[in-house]
Short mmCIF file of N, CA, C and O in Angstrom, two decimals:
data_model
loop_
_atom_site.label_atom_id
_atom_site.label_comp_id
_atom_site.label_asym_id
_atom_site.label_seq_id
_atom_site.Cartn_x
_atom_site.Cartn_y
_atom_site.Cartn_z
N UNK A 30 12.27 -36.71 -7.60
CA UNK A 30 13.22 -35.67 -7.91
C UNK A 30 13.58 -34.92 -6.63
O UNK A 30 12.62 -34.55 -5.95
N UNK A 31 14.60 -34.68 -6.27
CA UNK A 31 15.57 -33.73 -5.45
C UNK A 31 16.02 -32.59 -6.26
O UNK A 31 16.06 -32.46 -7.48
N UNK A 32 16.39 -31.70 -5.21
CA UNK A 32 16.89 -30.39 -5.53
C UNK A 32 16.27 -29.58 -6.71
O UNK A 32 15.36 -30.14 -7.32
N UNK A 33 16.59 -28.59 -7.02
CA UNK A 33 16.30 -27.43 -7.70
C UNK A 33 17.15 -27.16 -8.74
O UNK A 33 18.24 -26.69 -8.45
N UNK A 34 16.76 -27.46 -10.34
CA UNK A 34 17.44 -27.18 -11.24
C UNK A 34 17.25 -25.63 -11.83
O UNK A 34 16.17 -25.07 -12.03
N UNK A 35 18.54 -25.12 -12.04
CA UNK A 35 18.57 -23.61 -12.52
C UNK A 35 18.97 -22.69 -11.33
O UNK A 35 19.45 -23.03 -10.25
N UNK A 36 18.49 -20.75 -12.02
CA UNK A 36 19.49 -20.37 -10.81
C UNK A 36 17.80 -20.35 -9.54
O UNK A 36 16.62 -20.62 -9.72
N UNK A 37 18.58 -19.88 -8.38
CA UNK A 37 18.04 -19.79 -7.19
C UNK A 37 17.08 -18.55 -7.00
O UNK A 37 17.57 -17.45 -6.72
N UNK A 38 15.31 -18.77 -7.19
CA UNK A 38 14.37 -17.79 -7.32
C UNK A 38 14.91 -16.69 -6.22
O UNK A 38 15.22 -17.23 -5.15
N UNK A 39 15.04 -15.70 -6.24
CA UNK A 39 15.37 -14.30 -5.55
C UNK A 39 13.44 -13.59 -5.63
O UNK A 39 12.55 -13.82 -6.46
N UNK A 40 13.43 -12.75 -4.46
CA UNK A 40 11.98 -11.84 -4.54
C UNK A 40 12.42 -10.52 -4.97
O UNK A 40 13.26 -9.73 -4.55
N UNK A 41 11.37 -10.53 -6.21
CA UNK A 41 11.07 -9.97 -7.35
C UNK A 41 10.84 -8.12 -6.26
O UNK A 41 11.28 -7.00 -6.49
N UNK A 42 10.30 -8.47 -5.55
CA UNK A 42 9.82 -6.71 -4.76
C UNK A 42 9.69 -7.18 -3.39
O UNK A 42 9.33 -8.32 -3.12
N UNK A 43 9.99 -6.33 -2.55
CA UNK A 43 9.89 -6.27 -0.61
C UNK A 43 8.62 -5.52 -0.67
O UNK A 43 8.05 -5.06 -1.67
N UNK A 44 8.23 -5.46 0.70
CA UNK A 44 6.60 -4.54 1.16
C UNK A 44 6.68 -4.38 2.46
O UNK A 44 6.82 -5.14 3.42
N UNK A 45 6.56 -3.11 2.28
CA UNK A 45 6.26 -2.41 3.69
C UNK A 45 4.85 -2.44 4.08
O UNK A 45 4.03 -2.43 3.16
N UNK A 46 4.31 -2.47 5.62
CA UNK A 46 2.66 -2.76 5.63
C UNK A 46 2.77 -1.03 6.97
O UNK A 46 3.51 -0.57 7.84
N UNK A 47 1.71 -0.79 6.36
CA UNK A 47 1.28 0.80 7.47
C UNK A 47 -0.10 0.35 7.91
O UNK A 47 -0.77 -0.20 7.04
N UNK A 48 -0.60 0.47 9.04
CA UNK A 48 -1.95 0.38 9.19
C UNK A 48 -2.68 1.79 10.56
O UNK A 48 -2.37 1.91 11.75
N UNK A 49 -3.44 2.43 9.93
CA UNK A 49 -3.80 3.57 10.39
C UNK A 49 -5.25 3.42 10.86
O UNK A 49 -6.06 2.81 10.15
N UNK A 50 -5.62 3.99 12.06
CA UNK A 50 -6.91 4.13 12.51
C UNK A 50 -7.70 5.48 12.28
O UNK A 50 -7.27 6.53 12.76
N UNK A 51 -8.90 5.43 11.50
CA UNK A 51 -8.90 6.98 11.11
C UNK A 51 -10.01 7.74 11.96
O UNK A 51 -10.93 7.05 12.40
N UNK A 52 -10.00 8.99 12.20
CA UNK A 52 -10.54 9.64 13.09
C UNK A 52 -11.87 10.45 11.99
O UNK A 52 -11.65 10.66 10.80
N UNK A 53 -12.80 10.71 12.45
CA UNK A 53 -13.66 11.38 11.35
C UNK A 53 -13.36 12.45 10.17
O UNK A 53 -12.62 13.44 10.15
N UNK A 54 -13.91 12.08 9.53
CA UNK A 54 -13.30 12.62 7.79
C UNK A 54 -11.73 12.89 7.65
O UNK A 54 -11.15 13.84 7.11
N UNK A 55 -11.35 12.05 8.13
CA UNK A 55 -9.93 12.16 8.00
C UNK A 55 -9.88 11.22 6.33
O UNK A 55 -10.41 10.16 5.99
N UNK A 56 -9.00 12.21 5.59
CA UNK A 56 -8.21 11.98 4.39
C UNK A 56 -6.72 11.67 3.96
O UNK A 56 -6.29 10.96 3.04
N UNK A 57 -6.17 12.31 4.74
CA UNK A 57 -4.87 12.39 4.70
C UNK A 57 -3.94 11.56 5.68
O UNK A 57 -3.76 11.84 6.87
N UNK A 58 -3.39 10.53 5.01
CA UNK A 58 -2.11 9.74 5.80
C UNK A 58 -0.76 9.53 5.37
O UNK A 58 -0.26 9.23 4.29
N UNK A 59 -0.19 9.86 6.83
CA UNK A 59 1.42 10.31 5.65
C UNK A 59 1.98 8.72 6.46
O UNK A 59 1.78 8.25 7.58
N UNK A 60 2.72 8.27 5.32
CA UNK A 60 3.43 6.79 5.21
C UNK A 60 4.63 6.64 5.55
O UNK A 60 5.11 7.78 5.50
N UNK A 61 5.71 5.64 6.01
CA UNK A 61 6.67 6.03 5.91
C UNK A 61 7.76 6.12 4.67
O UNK A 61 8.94 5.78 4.60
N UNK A 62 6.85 6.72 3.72
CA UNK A 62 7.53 6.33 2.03
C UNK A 62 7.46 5.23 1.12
O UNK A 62 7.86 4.10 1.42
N UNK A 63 6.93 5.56 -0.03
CA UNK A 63 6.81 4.91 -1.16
C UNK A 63 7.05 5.03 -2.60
O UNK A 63 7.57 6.09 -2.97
N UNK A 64 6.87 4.47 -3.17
CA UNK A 64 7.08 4.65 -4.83
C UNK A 64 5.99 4.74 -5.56
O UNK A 64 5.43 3.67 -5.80
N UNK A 65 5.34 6.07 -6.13
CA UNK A 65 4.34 6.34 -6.63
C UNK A 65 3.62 5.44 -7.80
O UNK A 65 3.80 5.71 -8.98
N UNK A 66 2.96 4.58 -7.46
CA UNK A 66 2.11 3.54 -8.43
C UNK A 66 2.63 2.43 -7.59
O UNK A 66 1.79 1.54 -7.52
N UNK A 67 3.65 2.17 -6.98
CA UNK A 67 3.28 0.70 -5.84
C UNK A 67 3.03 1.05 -5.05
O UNK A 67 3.94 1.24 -4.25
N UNK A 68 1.63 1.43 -4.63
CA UNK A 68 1.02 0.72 -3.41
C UNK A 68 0.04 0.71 -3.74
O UNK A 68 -0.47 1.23 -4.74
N UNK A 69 -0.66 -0.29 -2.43
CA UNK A 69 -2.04 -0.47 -2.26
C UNK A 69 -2.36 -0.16 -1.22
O UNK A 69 -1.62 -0.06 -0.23
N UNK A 70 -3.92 0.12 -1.30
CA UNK A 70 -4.73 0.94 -0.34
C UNK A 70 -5.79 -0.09 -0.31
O UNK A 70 -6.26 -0.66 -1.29
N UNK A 71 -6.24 -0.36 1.49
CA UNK A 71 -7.54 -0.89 1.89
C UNK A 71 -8.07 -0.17 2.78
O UNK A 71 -7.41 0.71 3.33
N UNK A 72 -8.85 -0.32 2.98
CA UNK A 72 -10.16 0.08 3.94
C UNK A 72 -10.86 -0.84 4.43
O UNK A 72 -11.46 -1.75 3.86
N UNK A 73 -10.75 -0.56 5.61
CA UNK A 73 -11.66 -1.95 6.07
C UNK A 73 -12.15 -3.38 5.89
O UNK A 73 -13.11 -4.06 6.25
N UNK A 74 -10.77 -3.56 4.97
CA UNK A 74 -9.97 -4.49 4.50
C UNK A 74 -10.57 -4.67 2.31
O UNK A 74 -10.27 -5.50 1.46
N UNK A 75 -11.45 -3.45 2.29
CA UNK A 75 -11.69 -3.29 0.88
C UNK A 75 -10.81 -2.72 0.03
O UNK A 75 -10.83 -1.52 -0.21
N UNK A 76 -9.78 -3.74 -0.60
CA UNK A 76 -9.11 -2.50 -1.74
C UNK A 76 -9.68 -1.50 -2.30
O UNK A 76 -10.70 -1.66 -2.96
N UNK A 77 -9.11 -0.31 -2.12
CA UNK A 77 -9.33 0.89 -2.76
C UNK A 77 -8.16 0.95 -4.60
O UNK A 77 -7.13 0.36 -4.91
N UNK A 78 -8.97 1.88 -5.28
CA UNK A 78 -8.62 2.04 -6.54
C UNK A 78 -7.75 3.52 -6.09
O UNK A 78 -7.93 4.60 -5.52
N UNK A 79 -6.83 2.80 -6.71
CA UNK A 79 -5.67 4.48 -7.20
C UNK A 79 -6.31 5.17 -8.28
O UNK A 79 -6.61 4.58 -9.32
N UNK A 80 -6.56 6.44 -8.07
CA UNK A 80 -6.82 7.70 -8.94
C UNK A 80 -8.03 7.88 -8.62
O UNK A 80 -8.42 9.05 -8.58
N UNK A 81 -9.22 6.53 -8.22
CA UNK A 81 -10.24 6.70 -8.11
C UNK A 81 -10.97 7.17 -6.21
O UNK A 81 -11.70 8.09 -5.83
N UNK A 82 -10.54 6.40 -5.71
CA UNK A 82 -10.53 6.45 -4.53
C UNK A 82 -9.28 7.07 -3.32
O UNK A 82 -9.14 7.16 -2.10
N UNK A 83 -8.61 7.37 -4.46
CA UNK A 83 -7.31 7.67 -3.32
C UNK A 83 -6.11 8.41 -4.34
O UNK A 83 -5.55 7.97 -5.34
N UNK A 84 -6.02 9.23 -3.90
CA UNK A 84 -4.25 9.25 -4.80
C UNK A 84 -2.97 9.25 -3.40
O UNK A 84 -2.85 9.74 -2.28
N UNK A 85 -2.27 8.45 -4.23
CA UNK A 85 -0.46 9.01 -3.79
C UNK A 85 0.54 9.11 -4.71
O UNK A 85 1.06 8.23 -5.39
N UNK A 86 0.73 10.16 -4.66
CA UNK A 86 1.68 10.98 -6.00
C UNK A 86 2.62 11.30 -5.32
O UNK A 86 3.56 11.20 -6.10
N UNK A 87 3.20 11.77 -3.95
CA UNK A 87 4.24 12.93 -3.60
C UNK A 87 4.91 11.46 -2.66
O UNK A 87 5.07 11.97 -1.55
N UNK A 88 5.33 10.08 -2.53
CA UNK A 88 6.26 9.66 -1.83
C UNK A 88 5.67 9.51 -0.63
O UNK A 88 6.00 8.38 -0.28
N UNK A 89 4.91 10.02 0.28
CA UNK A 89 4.83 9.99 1.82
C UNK A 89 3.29 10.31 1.67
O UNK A 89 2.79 9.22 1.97
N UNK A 90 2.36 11.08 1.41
CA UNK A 90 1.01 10.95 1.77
C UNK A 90 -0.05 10.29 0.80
O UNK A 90 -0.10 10.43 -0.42
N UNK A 91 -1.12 9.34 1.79
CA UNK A 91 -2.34 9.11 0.97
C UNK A 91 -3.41 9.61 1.26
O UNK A 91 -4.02 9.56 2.33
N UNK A 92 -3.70 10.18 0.20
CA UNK A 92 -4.94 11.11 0.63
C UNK A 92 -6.34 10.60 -0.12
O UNK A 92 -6.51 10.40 -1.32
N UNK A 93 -7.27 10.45 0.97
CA UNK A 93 -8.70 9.49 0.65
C UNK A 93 -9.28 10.89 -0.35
O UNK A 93 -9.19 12.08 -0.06
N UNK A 94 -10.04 10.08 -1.95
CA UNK A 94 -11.13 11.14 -2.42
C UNK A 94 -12.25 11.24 -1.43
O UNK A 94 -12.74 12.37 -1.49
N UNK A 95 -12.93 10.37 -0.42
CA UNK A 95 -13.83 10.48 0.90
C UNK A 95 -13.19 10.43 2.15
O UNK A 95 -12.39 9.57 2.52
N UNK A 96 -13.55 11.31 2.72
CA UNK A 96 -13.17 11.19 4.23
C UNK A 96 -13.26 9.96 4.79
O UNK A 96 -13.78 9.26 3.92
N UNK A 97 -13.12 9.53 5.40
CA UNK A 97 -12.96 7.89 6.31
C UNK A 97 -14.09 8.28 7.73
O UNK A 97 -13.95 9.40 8.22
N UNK A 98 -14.80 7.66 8.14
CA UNK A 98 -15.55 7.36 9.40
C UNK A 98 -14.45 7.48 10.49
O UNK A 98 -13.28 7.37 10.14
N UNK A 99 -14.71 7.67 11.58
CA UNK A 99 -14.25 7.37 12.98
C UNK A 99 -13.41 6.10 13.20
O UNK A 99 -14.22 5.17 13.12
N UNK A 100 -12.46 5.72 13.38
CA UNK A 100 -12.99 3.86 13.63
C UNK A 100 -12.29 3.21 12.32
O UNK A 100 -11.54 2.25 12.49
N UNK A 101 -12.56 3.77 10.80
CA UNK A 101 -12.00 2.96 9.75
C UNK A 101 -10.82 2.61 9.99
O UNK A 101 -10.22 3.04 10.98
N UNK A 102 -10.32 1.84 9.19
CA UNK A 102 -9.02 0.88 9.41
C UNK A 102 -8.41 1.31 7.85
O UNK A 102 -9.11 1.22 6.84
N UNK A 103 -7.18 1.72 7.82
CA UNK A 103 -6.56 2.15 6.39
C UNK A 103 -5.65 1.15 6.69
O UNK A 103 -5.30 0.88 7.83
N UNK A 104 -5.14 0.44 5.37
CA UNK A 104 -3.58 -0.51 5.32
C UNK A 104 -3.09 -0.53 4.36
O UNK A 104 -3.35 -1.34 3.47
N UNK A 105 -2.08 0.56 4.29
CA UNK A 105 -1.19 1.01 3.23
C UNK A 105 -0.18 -0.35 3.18
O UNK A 105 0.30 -0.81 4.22
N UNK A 106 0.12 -1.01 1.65
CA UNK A 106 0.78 -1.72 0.98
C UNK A 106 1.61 -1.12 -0.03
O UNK A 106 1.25 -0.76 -1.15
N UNK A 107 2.97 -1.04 0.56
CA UNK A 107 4.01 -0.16 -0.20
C UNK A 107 5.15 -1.11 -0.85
O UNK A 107 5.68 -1.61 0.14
N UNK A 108 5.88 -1.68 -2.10
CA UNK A 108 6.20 -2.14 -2.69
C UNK A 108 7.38 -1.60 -2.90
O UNK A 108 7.25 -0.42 -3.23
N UNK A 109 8.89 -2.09 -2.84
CA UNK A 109 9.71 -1.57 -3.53
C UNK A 109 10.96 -2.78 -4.42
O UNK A 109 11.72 -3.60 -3.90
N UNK A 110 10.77 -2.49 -5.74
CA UNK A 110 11.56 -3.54 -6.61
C UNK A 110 12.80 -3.86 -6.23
O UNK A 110 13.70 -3.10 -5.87
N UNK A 111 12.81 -5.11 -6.33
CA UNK A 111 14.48 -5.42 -6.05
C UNK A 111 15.45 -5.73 -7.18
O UNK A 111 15.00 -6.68 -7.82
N UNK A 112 16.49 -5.33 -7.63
CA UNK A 112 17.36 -5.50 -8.87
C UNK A 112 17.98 -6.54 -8.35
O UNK A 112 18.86 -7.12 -8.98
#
């Protein structure tokens, strides 16, 4: 079989990637914007849980429920749907 029957798959959502180095008990990282419930949060390459470990509610900051070590590695995964 050749070619592709039907219409032509389009991506469903784009992603922005942020990656932050954090300085001791640092909590707070402002993003360059998102949509509250798409994104994801890692740490040191461990997904973090929304509500549990982290909130972002206001568009632009994520703020850790624990401070971050010296040294941690944050990598904000920001999502936005495509129509």
């Amino acid at each position: 079989m050749s070619g592709y029957i039907g219409n032509i798959p389009v991506p469903q959502a784009t992603q922005t990637r942020q990656s932050f180095t954090a300085t001791a008990s640092q909590t707070t990282f402002n993003t360059a914007g998102y949509t509250a419930g798409f994104v994801d949060v890692y740490m040191n390459g461990i997904h973090l849980v929304d509500g549990t470990d982290f909130t972002a509610t206001n568009g632009s900051d994520v703020v850790l429920t624990t401070g971050a070590a010296a040294g941690d590695v944050i990598d904000v995964v920001m999502y936005t749907a495509v129509a």
